[in-house]
Amino acid sequence: MRQISAERACAMLSIIREFQALSSTDLLEITSVCHWYRYEENEEIIRFHDKSNSVFFIAQGEIRVVYHSLTGHEVILCDLAAGEMFGELTAIDNRPRSATVFAKTSTLLASMTATDFMEMIYSNRYVANAILKRLTGEVRRLTERVYDFSTLAVSNRIQAELLRIAKKNITGPNTALISPAPTHFEIANLVSTHREAVTRELSSLAKKKIVLRKGHDLHILNIARLTDMVNMVRGSI
C-alpha cells in the first residue's frame, strides 16, 4: 500500500472517466476511502474466482483482463488504460471474480471496498449515472463481440478487432497508429484464433495497403476501407 497526499490523489482520480465532472469536494470524499497500490508488469491484481470485492481505478499504467479455459487456453477480454476502472461487477453482485487481471505495465491503482463503492453510487447521482452508462456500454460491446464470434469468419474478426483498436489511436482523418502494436499471438487470443491466421490476414491487409508494420508499430493507412470491409460482412449476415 502506498501513501499519497490528498491533493495528489484528487488530481489522479480526476482522470477517471466516471469522476471527470465531480467537484473537488466530491473527489476529496472519494479519496478518503481509497487505498493506493503499485503493481509491476505482469503482476497479478485479481485472480479468477477469488473472493475479493474491491473496485479499482487506474491512475497510471495499463492492465489486461483475461480468462483461461479448462484446457489452459488464454482469452484476452480487454485491455484498460489510465482513466478506466475495473472490478465493479463483483462489488455490485457479490459473486466471485469473473476473470483474472494483471498489470501490462507498471500500474498505480486506487481501490475502494464494495461497501464504499455502493455507498458512493447511492449518494451521488452523477456517479450513479456514469456507472449505469459504463455498464450499458459494456453490454453493447460484449453483444457486438458475441455477434462477431458467432457470425464472422476468422479473417473478418481480425479486421474488426484491428478497427476497434484503430479507433482508439486515430492520428488523422483516415489513419491511426497502434504503438506498440499487439503481437500476433495477442490478437489471436482477442479473436479466438491462432497466430498463423493473424499473420496471414495482416499480410493480406498490407498488400492492400490498409496496414503497414514498422518495427513495433502498426500503421492503419486506410481506416475508411477497413471500416467498409467490416461493415460489408456484418451487413450481409
JSON list of C-alpha atoms in Angstrom, two decimals:
[
{"chain": "A", "resi": 1, "resn": "MET", "atom": "CA", "xyz": [0.00, 0.00, 0.00]},
{"chain": "A", "resi": 2, "resn": "ARG", "atom": "CA", "xyz": [1.28, 3.48, -0.88]},
{"chain": "A", "resi": 3, "resn": "GLN", "atom": "CA", "xyz": [0.82, 6.77, 0.94]},
{"chain": "A", "resi": 4, "resn": "ILE", "atom": "CA", "xyz": [-0.35, 9.60, -1.34]},
{"chain": "A", "resi": 5, "resn": "SER", "atom": "CA", "xyz": [-1.32, 13.14, -0.36]},
{"chain": "A", "resi": 6, "resn": "ALA", "atom": "CA", "xyz": [-4.98, 14.07, -0.65]},
{"chain": "A", "resi": 7, "resn": "GLU", "atom": "CA", "xyz": [-4.17, 16.78, -3.22]},
{"chain": "A", "resi": 8, "resn": "ARG", "atom": "CA", "xyz": [-2.26, 14.37, -5.48]},
{"chain": "A", "resi": 9, "resn": "ALA", "atom": "CA", "xyz": [-4.89, 11.66, -5.01]},
{"chain": "A", "resi": 10, "resn": "CYS", "atom": "CA", "xyz": [-7.65, 14.05, -6.11]},
{"chain": "A", "resi": 11, "resn": "ALA", "atom": "CA", "xyz": [-5.64, 15.07, -9.18]},
{"chain": "A", "resi": 12, "resn": "MET", "atom": "CA", "xyz": [-5.11, 11.44, -10.20]},
{"chain": "A", "resi": 13, "resn": "LEU", "atom": "CA", "xyz": [-8.70, 10.40, -9.57]},
{"chain": "A", "resi": 14, "resn": "SER", "atom": "CA", "xyz": [-9.95, 13.34, -11.65]},
{"chain": "A", "resi": 15, "resn": "ILE", "atom": "CA", "xyz": [-8.81, 11.48, -14.81]},
{"chain": "A", "resi": 16, "resn": "ILE", "atom": "CA", "xyz": [-11.16, 8.56, -14.11]},
{"chain": "A", "resi": 17, "resn": "ARG", "atom": "CA", "xyz": [-13.87, 8.79, -16.75]},
{"chain": "A", "resi": 18, "resn": "GLU", "atom": "CA", "xyz": [-16.72, 8.38, -14.26]},
{"chain": "A", "resi": 19, "resn": "PHE", "atom": "CA", "xyz": [-15.31, 11.10, -11.98]},
{"chain": "A", "resi": 20, "resn": "GLN", "atom": "CA", "xyz": [-14.41, 13.81, -14.51]},
{"chain": "A", "resi": 21, "resn": "ALA", "atom": "CA", "xyz": [-17.38, 16.08, -13.78]},
{"chain": "A", "resi": 22, "resn": "LEU", "atom": "CA", "xyz": [-17.19, 15.78, -10.00]},
{"chain": "A", "resi": 23, "resn": "SER", "atom": "CA", "xyz": [-16.43, 18.72, -7.76]},
{"chain": "A", "resi": 24, "resn": "SER", "atom": "CA", "xyz": [-13.24, 18.90, -5.73]},
{"chain": "A", "resi": 25, "resn": "THR", "atom": "CA", "xyz": [-15.34, 18.24, -2.64]},
{"chain": "A", "resi": 26, "resn": "ASP", "atom": "CA", "xyz": [-16.74, 15.04, -4.14]},
{"chain": "A", "resi": 27, "resn": "LEU", "atom": "CA", "xyz": [-13.27, 13.91, -5.20]},
{"chain": "A", "resi": 28, "resn": "LEU", "atom": "CA", "xyz": [-11.88, 14.60, -1.75]},
{"chain": "A", "resi": 29, "resn": "GLU", "atom": "CA", "xyz": [-14.63, 12.48, -0.24]},
{"chain": "A", "resi": 30, "resn": "ILE", "atom": "CA", "xyz": [-13.79, 9.62, -2.61]},
{"chain": "A", "resi": 31, "resn": "THR", "atom": "CA", "xyz": [-10.06, 9.82, -1.88]},
{"chain": "A", "resi": 32, "resn": "SER", "atom": "CA", "xyz": [-10.79, 9.48, 1.83]},
{"chain": "A", "resi": 33, "resn": "VAL", "atom": "CA", "xyz": [-11.96, 5.87, 1.30]},
{"chain": "A", "resi": 34, "resn": "CYS", "atom": "CA", "xyz": [-9.36, 4.87, -1.30]},
{"chain": "A", "resi": 35, "resn": "HIS", "atom": "CA", "xyz": [-6.15, 2.92, -0.82]},
{"chain": "A", "resi": 36, "resn": "TRP", "atom": "CA", "xyz": [-3.30, 3.09, -3.33]},
{"chain": "A", "resi": 37, "resn": "TYR", "atom": "CA", "xyz": [-1.25, 0.20, -4.73]},
{"chain": "A", "resi": 38, "resn": "ARG", "atom": "CA", "xyz": [1.58, -0.12, -7.23]},
{"chain": "A", "resi": 39, "resn": "TYR", "atom": "CA", "xyz": [1.72, -3.24, -9.42]},
{"chain": "A", "resi": 40, "resn": "GLU", "atom": "CA", "xyz": [4.65, -4.02, -11.70]},
{"chain": "A", "resi": 41, "resn": "GLU", "atom": "CA", "xyz": [4.49, -5.50, -15.20]},
{"chain": "A", "resi": 42, "resn": "ASN", "atom": "CA", "xyz": [2.89, -8.99, -15.28]},
{"chain": "A", "resi": 43, "resn": "GLU", "atom": "CA", "xyz": [1.97, -8.85, -11.59]},
{"chain": "A", "resi": 44, "resn": "GLU", "atom": "CA", "xyz": [-1.42, -10.37, -10.80]},
{"chain": "A", "resi": 45, "resn": "ILE", "atom": "CA", "xyz": [-4.03, -7.99, -9.37]},
{"chain": "A", "resi": 46, "resn": "ILE", "atom": "CA", "xyz": [-7.17, -10.14, -9.33]},
{"chain": "A", "resi": 47, "resn": "ARG", "atom": "CA", "xyz": [-7.44, -13.91, -9.75]},
{"chain": "A", "resi": 48, "resn": "PHE", "atom": "CA", "xyz": [-10.40, -15.64, -11.40]},
{"chain": "A", "resi": 49, "resn": "HIS", "atom": "CA", "xyz": [-12.96, -16.81, -8.83]},
{"chain": "A", "resi": 50, "resn": "ASP", "atom": "CA", "xyz": [-11.27, -15.22, -5.82]},
{"chain": "A", "resi": 51, "resn": "LYS", "atom": "CA", "xyz": [-13.48, -13.71, -3.12]},
{"chain": "A", "resi": 52, "resn": "SER", "atom": "CA", "xyz": [-12.09, -10.17, -3.03]},
{"chain": "A", "resi": 53, "resn": "ASN", "atom": "CA", "xyz": [-14.61, -7.42, -3.78]},
{"chain": "A", "resi": 54, "resn": "SER", "atom": "CA", "xyz": [-12.68, -4.16, -4.13]},
{"chain": "A", "resi": 55, "resn": "VAL", "atom": "CA", "xyz": [-13.16, -1.82, -7.10]},
{"chain": "A", "resi": 56, "resn": "PHE", "atom": "CA", "xyz": [-10.04, -0.44, -8.79]},
{"chain": "A", "resi": 57, "resn": "PHE", "atom": "CA", "xyz": [-9.37, 2.85, -10.58]},
{"chain": "A", "resi": 58, "resn": "ILE", "atom": "CA", "xyz": [-6.38, 3.08, -12.92]},
{"chain": "A", "resi": 59, "resn": "ALA", "atom": "CA", "xyz": [-4.38, 6.25, -12.24]},
{"chain": "A", "resi": 60, "resn": "GLN", "atom": "CA", "xyz": [-1.27, 5.23, -14.19]},
{"chain": "A", "resi": 61, "resn": "GLY", "atom": "CA", "xyz": [-0.36, 2.36, -16.48]},
{"chain": "A", "resi": 62, "resn": "GLU", "atom": "CA", "xyz": [-2.39, -0.33, -18.21]},
{"chain": "A", "resi": 63, "resn": "ILE", "atom": "CA", "xyz": [-3.96, -3.62, -17.17]},
{"chain": "A", "resi": 64, "resn": "ARG", "atom": "CA", "xyz": [-5.17, -6.72, -19.02]},
{"chain": "A", "resi": 65, "resn": "VAL", "atom": "CA", "xyz": [-8.29, -8.77, -18.27]},
{"chain": "A", "resi": 66, "resn": "VAL", "atom": "CA", "xyz": [-8.05, -12.44, -19.28]},
{"chain": "A", "resi": 67, "resn": "TYR", "atom": "CA", "xyz": [-9.96, -15.69, -18.94]},
{"chain": "A", "resi": 68, "resn": "HIS", "atom": "CA", "xyz": [-8.39, -19.17, -19.01]},
{"chain": "A", "resi": 69, "resn": "SER", "atom": "CA", "xyz": [-10.33, -22.15, -20.30]},
{"chain": "A", "resi": 70, "resn": "LEU", "atom": "CA", "xyz": [-10.17, -25.56, -18.62]},
{"chain": "A", "resi": 71, "resn": "THR", "atom": "CA", "xyz": [-7.55, -26.56, -21.19]},
{"chain": "A", "resi": 72, "resn": "GLY", "atom": "CA", "xyz": [-5.42, -23.55, -20.24]},
{"chain": "A", "resi": 73, "resn": "HIS", "atom": "CA", "xyz": [-6.16, -21.51, -23.37]},
{"chain": "A", "resi": 74, "resn": "GLU", "atom": "CA", "xyz": [-5.99, -17.79, -22.63]},
{"chain": "A", "resi": 75, "resn": "VAL", "atom": "CA", "xyz": [-8.69, -15.48, -23.96]},
{"chain": "A", "resi": 76, "resn": "ILE", "atom": "CA", "xyz": [-7.96, -11.76, -23.74]},
{"chain": "A", "resi": 77, "resn": "LEU", "atom": "CA", "xyz": [-11.17, -9.98, -22.77]},
{"chain": "A", "resi": 78, "resn": "CYS", "atom": "CA", "xyz": [-9.84, -6.43, -22.89]},
{"chain": "A", "resi": 79, "resn": "ASP", "atom": "CA", "xyz": [-7.03, -4.04, -22.02]},
{"chain": "A", "resi": 80, "resn": "LEU", "atom": "CA", "xyz": [-7.75, -0.99, -19.87]},
{"chain": "A", "resi": 81, "resn": "ALA", "atom": "CA", "xyz": [-5.58, 2.11, -19.53]},
{"chain": "A", "resi": 82, "resn": "ALA", "atom": "CA", "xyz": [-5.35, 5.06, -17.14]},
{"chain": "A", "resi": 83, "resn": "GLY", "atom": "CA", "xyz": [-8.74, 6.66, -16.60]},
{"chain": "A", "resi": 84, "resn": "GLU", "atom": "CA", "xyz": [-10.63, 3.36, -16.54]},
{"chain": "A", "resi": 85, "resn": "MET", "atom": "CA", "xyz": [-11.98, 1.25, -13.68]},
{"chain": "A", "resi": 86, "resn": "PHE", "atom": "CA", "xyz": [-12.49, -2.47, -13.11]},
{"chain": "A", "resi": 87, "resn": "GLY", "atom": "CA", "xyz": [-13.81, -4.90, -10.51]},
{"chain": "A", "resi": 88, "resn": "GLU", "atom": "CA", "xyz": [-17.24, -3.26, -10.23]},
{"chain": "A", "resi": 89, "resn": "LEU", "atom": "CA", "xyz": [-19.22, -6.37, -11.15]},
{"chain": "A", "resi": 90, "resn": "THR", "atom": "CA", "xyz": [-18.24, -8.30, -8.02]},
{"chain": "A", "resi": 91, "resn": "ALA", "atom": "CA", "xyz": [-18.83, -5.20, -5.89]},
{"chain": "A", "resi": 92, "resn": "ILE", "atom": "CA", "xyz": [-22.38, -4.99, -7.26]},
{"chain": "A", "resi": 93, "resn": "ASP", "atom": "CA", "xyz": [-23.48, -8.65, -7.28]},
{"chain": "A", "resi": 94, "resn": "ASN", "atom": "CA", "xyz": [-21.14, -10.07, -4.59]},
{"chain": "A", "resi": 95, "resn": "ARG", "atom": "CA", "xyz": [-20.20, -13.05, -6.78]},
{"chain": "A", "resi": 96, "resn": "PRO", "atom": "CA", "xyz": [-16.64, -14.37, -7.27]},
{"chain": "A", "resi": 97, "resn": "ARG", "atom": "CA", "xyz": [-14.36, -12.66, -9.76]},
{"chain": "A", "resi": 98, "resn": "SER", "atom": "CA", "xyz": [-15.24, -13.50, -13.37]},
{"chain": "A", "resi": 99, "resn": "ALA", "atom": "CA", "xyz": [-11.71, -13.04, -14.80]},
{"chain": "A", "resi": 100, "resn": "THR", "atom": "CA", "xyz": [-8.05, -12.64, -13.96]},
{"chain": "A", "resi": 101, "resn": "VAL", "atom": "CA", "xyz": [-6.45, -9.19, -14.13]},
{"chain": "A", "resi": 102, "resn": "PHE", "atom": "CA", "xyz": [-2.74, -8.41, -14.30]},
{"chain": "A", "resi": 103, "resn": "ALA", "atom": "CA", "xyz": [-0.63, -5.33, -14.92]},
{"chain": "A", "resi": 104, "resn": "LYS", "atom": "CA", "xyz": [0.57, -4.89, -18.52]},
{"chain": "A", "resi": 105, "resn": "THR", "atom": "CA", "xyz": [2.89, -2.10, -17.40]},
{"chain": "A", "resi": 106, "resn": "SER", "atom": "CA", "xyz": [3.88, -0.59, -14.07]},
{"chain": "A", "resi": 107, "resn": "THR", "atom": "CA", "xyz": [0.47, 0.47, -12.80]},
{"chain": "A", "resi": 108, "resn": "LEU", "atom": "CA", "xyz": [-0.79, 2.68, -9.99]},
{"chain": "A", "resi": 109, "resn": "LEU", "atom": "CA", "xyz": [-4.29, 1.84, -8.74]},
{"chain": "A", "resi": 110, "resn": "ALA", "atom": "CA", "xyz": [-6.71, 3.33, -6.28]},
{"chain": "A", "resi": 111, "resn": "SER", "atom": "CA", "xyz": [-9.09, 0.84, -4.70]},
{"chain": "A", "resi": 112, "resn": "MET", "atom": "CA", "xyz": [-12.17, 1.04, -2.53]},
{"chain": "A", "resi": 113, "resn": "THR", "atom": "CA", "xyz": [-14.25, -1.63, -0.84]},
{"chain": "A", "resi": 114, "resn": "ALA", "atom": "CA", "xyz": [-17.53, -2.83, -2.28]},
{"chain": "A", "resi": 115, "resn": "THR", "atom": "CA", "xyz": [-19.35, -1.19, 0.63]},
{"chain": "A", "resi": 116, "resn": "ASP", "atom": "CA", "xyz": [-17.78, 2.21, -0.07]},
{"chain": "A", "resi": 117, "resn": "PHE", "atom": "CA", "xyz": [-18.37, 1.81, -3.81]},
{"chain": "A", "resi": 118, "resn": "MET", "atom": "CA", "xyz": [-22.08, 1.11, -3.37]},
{"chain": "A", "resi": 119, "resn": "GLU", "atom": "CA", "xyz": [-22.40, 3.98, -0.88]},
{"chain": "A", "resi": 120, "resn": "MET", "atom": "CA", "xyz": [-20.78, 6.30, -3.47]},
{"chain": "A", "resi": 121, "resn": "ILE", "atom": "CA", "xyz": [-23.32, 5.20, -6.09]},
{"chain": "A", "resi": 122, "resn": "TYR", "atom": "CA", "xyz": [-26.28, 5.64, -3.74]},
{"chain": "A", "resi": 123, "resn": "SER", "atom": "CA", "xyz": [-25.18, 9.07, -2.56]},
{"chain": "A", "resi": 124, "resn": "ASN", "atom": "CA", "xyz": [-24.05, 10.68, -5.85]},
{"chain": "A", "resi": 125, "resn": "ARG", "atom": "CA", "xyz": [-26.47, 10.81, -8.77]},
{"chain": "A", "resi": 126, "resn": "TYR", "atom": "CA", "xyz": [-23.75, 11.79, -11.23]},
{"chain": "A", "resi": 127, "resn": "VAL", "atom": "CA", "xyz": [-21.58, 8.81, -10.34]},
{"chain": "A", "resi": 128, "resn": "ALA", "atom": "CA", "xyz": [-24.62, 6.50, -10.45]},
{"chain": "A", "resi": 129, "resn": "ASN", "atom": "CA", "xyz": [-25.49, 7.74, -13.93]},
{"chain": "A", "resi": 130, "resn": "ALA", "atom": "CA", "xyz": [-21.89, 7.36, -15.12]},
{"chain": "A", "resi": 131, "resn": "ILE", "atom": "CA", "xyz": [-21.70, 3.80, -13.79]},
{"chain": "A", "resi": 132, "resn": "LEU", "atom": "CA", "xyz": [-25.01, 2.90, -15.48]},
{"chain": "A", "resi": 133, "resn": "LYS", "atom": "CA", "xyz": [-23.71, 4.26, -18.80]},
{"chain": "A", "resi": 134, "resn": "ARG", "atom": "CA", "xyz": [-20.48, 2.32, -18.33]},
{"chain": "A", "resi": 135, "resn": "LEU", "atom": "CA", "xyz": [-22.32, -0.95, -17.71]},
{"chain": "A", "resi": 136, "resn": "THR", "atom": "CA", "xyz": [-24.68, -0.48, -20.65]},
{"chain": "A", "resi": 137, "resn": "GLY", "atom": "CA", "xyz": [-21.66, 0.32, -22.83]},
{"chain": "A", "resi": 138, "resn": "GLU", "atom": "CA", "xyz": [-20.05, -2.94, -21.74]},
{"chain": "A", "resi": 139, "resn": "VAL", "atom": "CA", "xyz": [-23.21, -4.87, -22.59]},
{"chain": "A", "resi": 140, "resn": "ARG", "atom": "CA", "xyz": [-23.25, -3.32, -26.07]},
{"chain": "A", "resi": 141, "resn": "ARG", "atom": "CA", "xyz": [-19.55, -4.05, -26.59]},
{"chain": "A", "resi": 142, "resn": "LEU", "atom": "CA", "xyz": [-19.94, -7.67, -25.50]},
{"chain": "A", "resi": 143, "resn": "THR", "atom": "CA", "xyz": [-23.09, -8.10, -27.60]},
{"chain": "A", "resi": 144, "resn": "GLU", "atom": "CA", "xyz": [-21.17, -6.95, -30.66]},
{"chain": "A", "resi": 145, "resn": "ARG", "atom": "CA", "xyz": [-18.30, -9.25, -29.80]},
{"chain": "A", "resi": 146, "resn": "VAL", "atom": "CA", "xyz": [-20.58, -12.28, -29.37]},
{"chain": "A", "resi": 147, "resn": "TYR", "atom": "CA", "xyz": [-22.23, -11.42, -32.69]},
{"chain": "A", "resi": 148, "resn": "ASP", "atom": "CA", "xyz": [-18.83, -11.22, -34.40]},
{"chain": "A", "resi": 149, "resn": "PHE", "atom": "CA", "xyz": [-17.65, -14.51, -32.88]},
{"chain": "A", "resi": 150, "resn": "SER", "atom": "CA", "xyz": [-20.88, -16.25, -33.88]},
{"chain": "A", "resi": 151, "resn": "THR", "atom": "CA", "xyz": [-21.19, -14.96, -37.42]},
{"chain": "A", "resi": 152, "resn": "LEU", "atom": "CA", "xyz": [-17.89, -13.68, -38.82]},
{"chain": "A", "resi": 153, "resn": "ALA", "atom": "CA", "xyz": [-15.10, -15.68, -40.40]},
{"chain": "A", "resi": 154, "resn": "VAL", "atom": "CA", "xyz": [-11.71, -15.55, -38.70]},
{"chain": "A", "resi": 155, "resn": "SER", "atom": "CA", "xyz": [-10.28, -13.03, -41.17]},
{"chain": "A", "resi": 156, "resn": "ASN", "atom": "CA", "xyz": [-13.26, -10.72, -40.59]},
{"chain": "A", "resi": 157, "resn": "ARG", "atom": "CA", "xyz": [-12.91, -10.99, -36.81]},
{"chain": "A", "resi": 158, "resn": "ILE", "atom": "CA", "xyz": [-9.28, -9.93, -37.13]},
{"chain": "A", "resi": 159, "resn": "GLN", "atom": "CA", "xyz": [-10.30, -6.96, -39.28]},
{"chain": "A", "resi": 160, "resn": "ALA", "atom": "CA", "xyz": [-12.98, -5.97, -36.75]},
{"chain": "A", "resi": 161, "resn": "GLU", "atom": "CA", "xyz": [-10.50, -6.14, -33.86]},
{"chain": "A", "resi": 162, "resn": "LEU", "atom": "CA", "xyz": [-7.95, -4.04, -35.72]},
{"chain": "A", "resi": 163, "resn": "LEU", "atom": "CA", "xyz": [-10.66, -1.48, -36.45]},
{"chain": "A", "resi": 164, "resn": "ARG", "atom": "CA", "xyz": [-11.69, -1.39, -32.80]},
{"chain": "A", "resi": 165, "resn": "ILE", "atom": "CA", "xyz": [-8.10, -0.73, -31.69]},
{"chain": "A", "resi": 166, "resn": "ALA", "atom": "CA", "xyz": [-7.50, 1.77, -34.50]},
{"chain": "A", "resi": 167, "resn": "LYS", "atom": "CA", "xyz": [-10.47, 3.89, -33.41]},
{"chain": "A", "resi": 168, "resn": "LYS", "atom": "CA", "xyz": [-8.72, 4.43, -30.07]},
{"chain": "A", "resi": 169, "resn": "ASN", "atom": "CA", "xyz": [-5.50, 5.57, -31.77]},
{"chain": "A", "resi": 170, "resn": "ILE", "atom": "CA", "xyz": [-6.58, 8.00, -34.50]},
{"chain": "A", "resi": 171, "resn": "THR", "atom": "CA", "xyz": [-3.79, 10.17, -35.93]},
{"chain": "A", "resi": 172, "resn": "GLY", "atom": "CA", "xyz": [-5.55, 11.75, -38.93]},
{"chain": "A", "resi": 173, "resn": "PRO", "atom": "CA", "xyz": [-8.79, 11.83, -40.94]},
{"chain": "A", "resi": 174, "resn": "ASN", "atom": "CA", "xyz": [-8.19, 8.31, -42.25]},
{"chain": "A", "resi": 175, "resn": "THR", "atom": "CA", "xyz": [-5.19, 6.97, -40.33]},
{"chain": "A", "resi": 176, "resn": "ALA", "atom": "CA", "xyz": [-4.25, 5.52, -36.96]},
{"chain": "A", "resi": 177, "resn": "LEU", "atom": "CA", "xyz": [-1.07, 4.46, -35.21]},
{"chain": "A", "resi": 178, "resn": "ILE", "atom": "CA", "xyz": [-1.11, 1.49, -32.85]},
{"chain": "A", "resi": 179, "resn": "SER", "atom": "CA", "xyz": [2.06, 1.76, -30.79]},
{"chain": "A", "resi": 180, "resn": "PRO", "atom": "CA", "xyz": [3.24, -0.59, -29.59]},
{"chain": "A", "resi": 181, "resn": "ALA", "atom": "CA", "xyz": [1.19, -2.96, -31.72]},
{"chain": "A", "resi": 182, "resn": "PRO", "atom": "CA", "xyz": [-0.20, -6.11, -30.09]},
{"chain": "A", "resi": 183, "resn": "THR", "atom": "CA", "xyz": [1.66, -9.26, -31.05]},
{"chain": "A", "resi": 184, "resn": "HIS", "atom": "CA", "xyz": [0.10, -11.71, -33.48]},
{"chain": "A", "resi": 185, "resn": "PHE", "atom": "CA", "xyz": [-0.39, -14.05, -30.51]},
{"chain": "A", "resi": 186, "resn": "GLU", "atom": "CA", "xyz": [-2.26, -11.35, -28.57]},
{"chain": "A", "resi": 187, "resn": "ILE", "atom": "CA", "xyz": [-4.54, -10.54, -31.50]},
{"chain": "A", "resi": 188, "resn": "ALA", "atom": "CA", "xyz": [-5.22, -14.27, -31.91]},
{"chain": "A", "resi": 189, "resn": "ASN", "atom": "CA", "xyz": [-6.25, -14.52, -28.26]},
{"chain": "A", "resi": 190, "resn": "LEU", "atom": "CA", "xyz": [-8.53, -11.49, -28.64]},
{"chain": "A", "resi": 191, "resn": "VAL", "atom": "CA", "xyz": [-10.48, -13.08, -31.51]},
{"chain": "A", "resi": 192, "resn": "SER", "atom": "CA", "xyz": [-10.20, -16.76, -30.55]},
{"chain": "A", "resi": 193, "resn": "THR", "atom": "CA", "xyz": [-7.98, -17.99, -33.36]},
{"chain": "A", "resi": 194, "resn": "HIS", "atom": "CA", "xyz": [-4.32, -18.92, -33.87]},
{"chain": "A", "resi": 195, "resn": "ARG", "atom": "CA", "xyz": [-1.26, -16.81, -34.58]},
{"chain": "A", "resi": 196, "resn": "GLU", "atom": "CA", "xyz": [-0.80, -18.11, -38.14]},
{"chain": "A", "resi": 197, "resn": "ALA", "atom": "CA", "xyz": [-4.27, -16.83, -39.13]},
{"chain": "A", "resi": 198, "resn": "VAL", "atom": "CA", "xyz": [-3.38, -13.37, -37.83]},
{"chain": "A", "resi": 199, "resn": "THR", "atom": "CA", "xyz": [-0.09, -13.39, -39.75]},
{"chain": "A", "resi": 200, "resn": "ARG", "atom": "CA", "xyz": [-1.90, -14.29, -42.98]},
{"chain": "A", "resi": 201, "resn": "GLU", "atom": "CA", "xyz": [-4.56, -11.63, -42.57]},
{"chain": "A", "resi": 202, "resn": "LEU", "atom": "CA", "xyz": [-2.08, -8.86, -41.69]},
{"chain": "A", "resi": 203, "resn": "SER", "atom": "CA", "xyz": [-0.04, -9.82, -44.74]},
{"chain": "A", "resi": 204, "resn": "SER", "atom": "CA", "xyz": [-3.18, -9.62, -46.90]},
{"chain": "A", "resi": 205, "resn": "LEU", "atom": "CA", "xyz": [-4.10, -6.21, -45.45]},
{"chain": "A", "resi": 206, "resn": "ALA", "atom": "CA", "xyz": [-0.55, -4.97, -46.03]},
{"chain": "A", "resi": 207, "resn": "LYS", "atom": "CA", "xyz": [-0.73, -5.98, -49.71]},
{"chain": "A", "resi": 208, "resn": "LYS", "atom": "CA", "xyz": [-3.94, -3.98, -49.98]},
{"chain": "A", "resi": 209, "resn": "LYS", "atom": "CA", "xyz": [-2.12, -1.01, -48.40]},
{"chain": "A", "resi": 210, "resn": "ILE", "atom": "CA", "xyz": [-4.53, -0.90, -45.47]},
{"chain": "A", "resi": 211, "resn": "VAL", "atom": "CA", "xyz": [-1.89, -1.58, -42.80]},
{"chain": "A", "resi": 212, "resn": "LEU", "atom": "CA", "xyz": [1.87, -1.14, -42.57]},
{"chain": "A", "resi": 213, "resn": "ARG", "atom": "CA", "xyz": [4.09, -2.69, -39.91]},
{"chain": "A", "resi": 214, "resn": "LYS", "atom": "CA", "xyz": [7.16, -0.67, -38.89]},
{"chain": "A", "resi": 215, "resn": "GLY", "atom": "CA", "xyz": [9.16, -2.11, -36.04]},
{"chain": "A", "resi": 216, "resn": "HIS", "atom": "CA", "xyz": [6.88, -2.32, -33.01]},
{"chain": "A", "resi": 217, "resn": "ASP", "atom": "CA", "xyz": [4.26, -0.04, -34.57]},
{"chain": "A", "resi": 218, "resn": "LEU", "atom": "CA", "xyz": [1.27, -0.86, -36.75]},
{"chain": "A", "resi": 219, "resn": "HIS", "atom": "CA", "xyz": [0.09, 1.95, -39.03]},
{"chain": "A", "resi": 220, "resn": "ILE", "atom": "CA", "xyz": [-3.51, 1.81, -40.19]},
{"chain": "A", "resi": 221, "resn": "LEU", "atom": "CA", "xyz": [-3.31, 3.56, -43.55]},
{"chain": "A", "resi": 222, "resn": "ASN", "atom": "CA", "xyz": [-6.95, 3.45, -44.60]},
{"chain": "A", "resi": 223, "resn": "ILE", "atom": "CA", "xyz": [-9.50, 3.34, -41.79]},
{"chain": "A", "resi": 224, "resn": "ALA", "atom": "CA", "xyz": [-12.37, 4.01, -44.19]},
{"chain": "A", "resi": 225, "resn": "ARG", "atom": "CA", "xyz": [-11.58, 0.96, -46.29]},
{"chain": "A", "resi": 226, "resn": "LEU", "atom": "CA", "xyz": [-11.12, -1.24, -43.21]},
{"chain": "A", "resi": 227, "resn": "THR", "atom": "CA", "xyz": [-14.46, 0.03, -41.89]},
{"chain": "A", "resi": 228, "resn": "ASP", "atom": "CA", "xyz": [-16.15, -0.77, -45.20]},
{"chain": "A", "resi": 229, "resn": "MET", "atom": "CA", "xyz": [-14.72, -4.29, -45.17]},
{"chain": "A", "resi": 230, "resn": "VAL", "atom": "CA", "xyz": [-16.08, -4.96, -41.67]},
{"chain": "A", "resi": 231, "resn": "ASN", "atom": "CA", "xyz": [-19.46, -3.31, -42.26]},
{"chain": "A", "resi": 232, "resn": "MET", "atom": "CA", "xyz": [-19.96, -5.11, -45.55]},
{"chain": "A", "resi": 233, "resn": "VAL", "atom": "CA", "xyz": [-19.57, -8.50, -43.91]},
{"chain": "A", "resi": 234, "resn": "ARG", "atom": "CA", "xyz": [-21.74, -7.59, -40.90]},
{"chain": "A", "resi": 235, "resn": "GLY", "atom": "CA", "xyz": [-24.42, -6.18, -43.17]},
{"chain": "A", "resi": 236, "resn": "SER", "atom": "CA", "xyz": [-24.54, -9.26, -45.39]},
{"chain": "A", "resi": 237, "resn": "ILE", "atom": "CA", "xyz": [-25.40, -11.60, -42.49]}
]
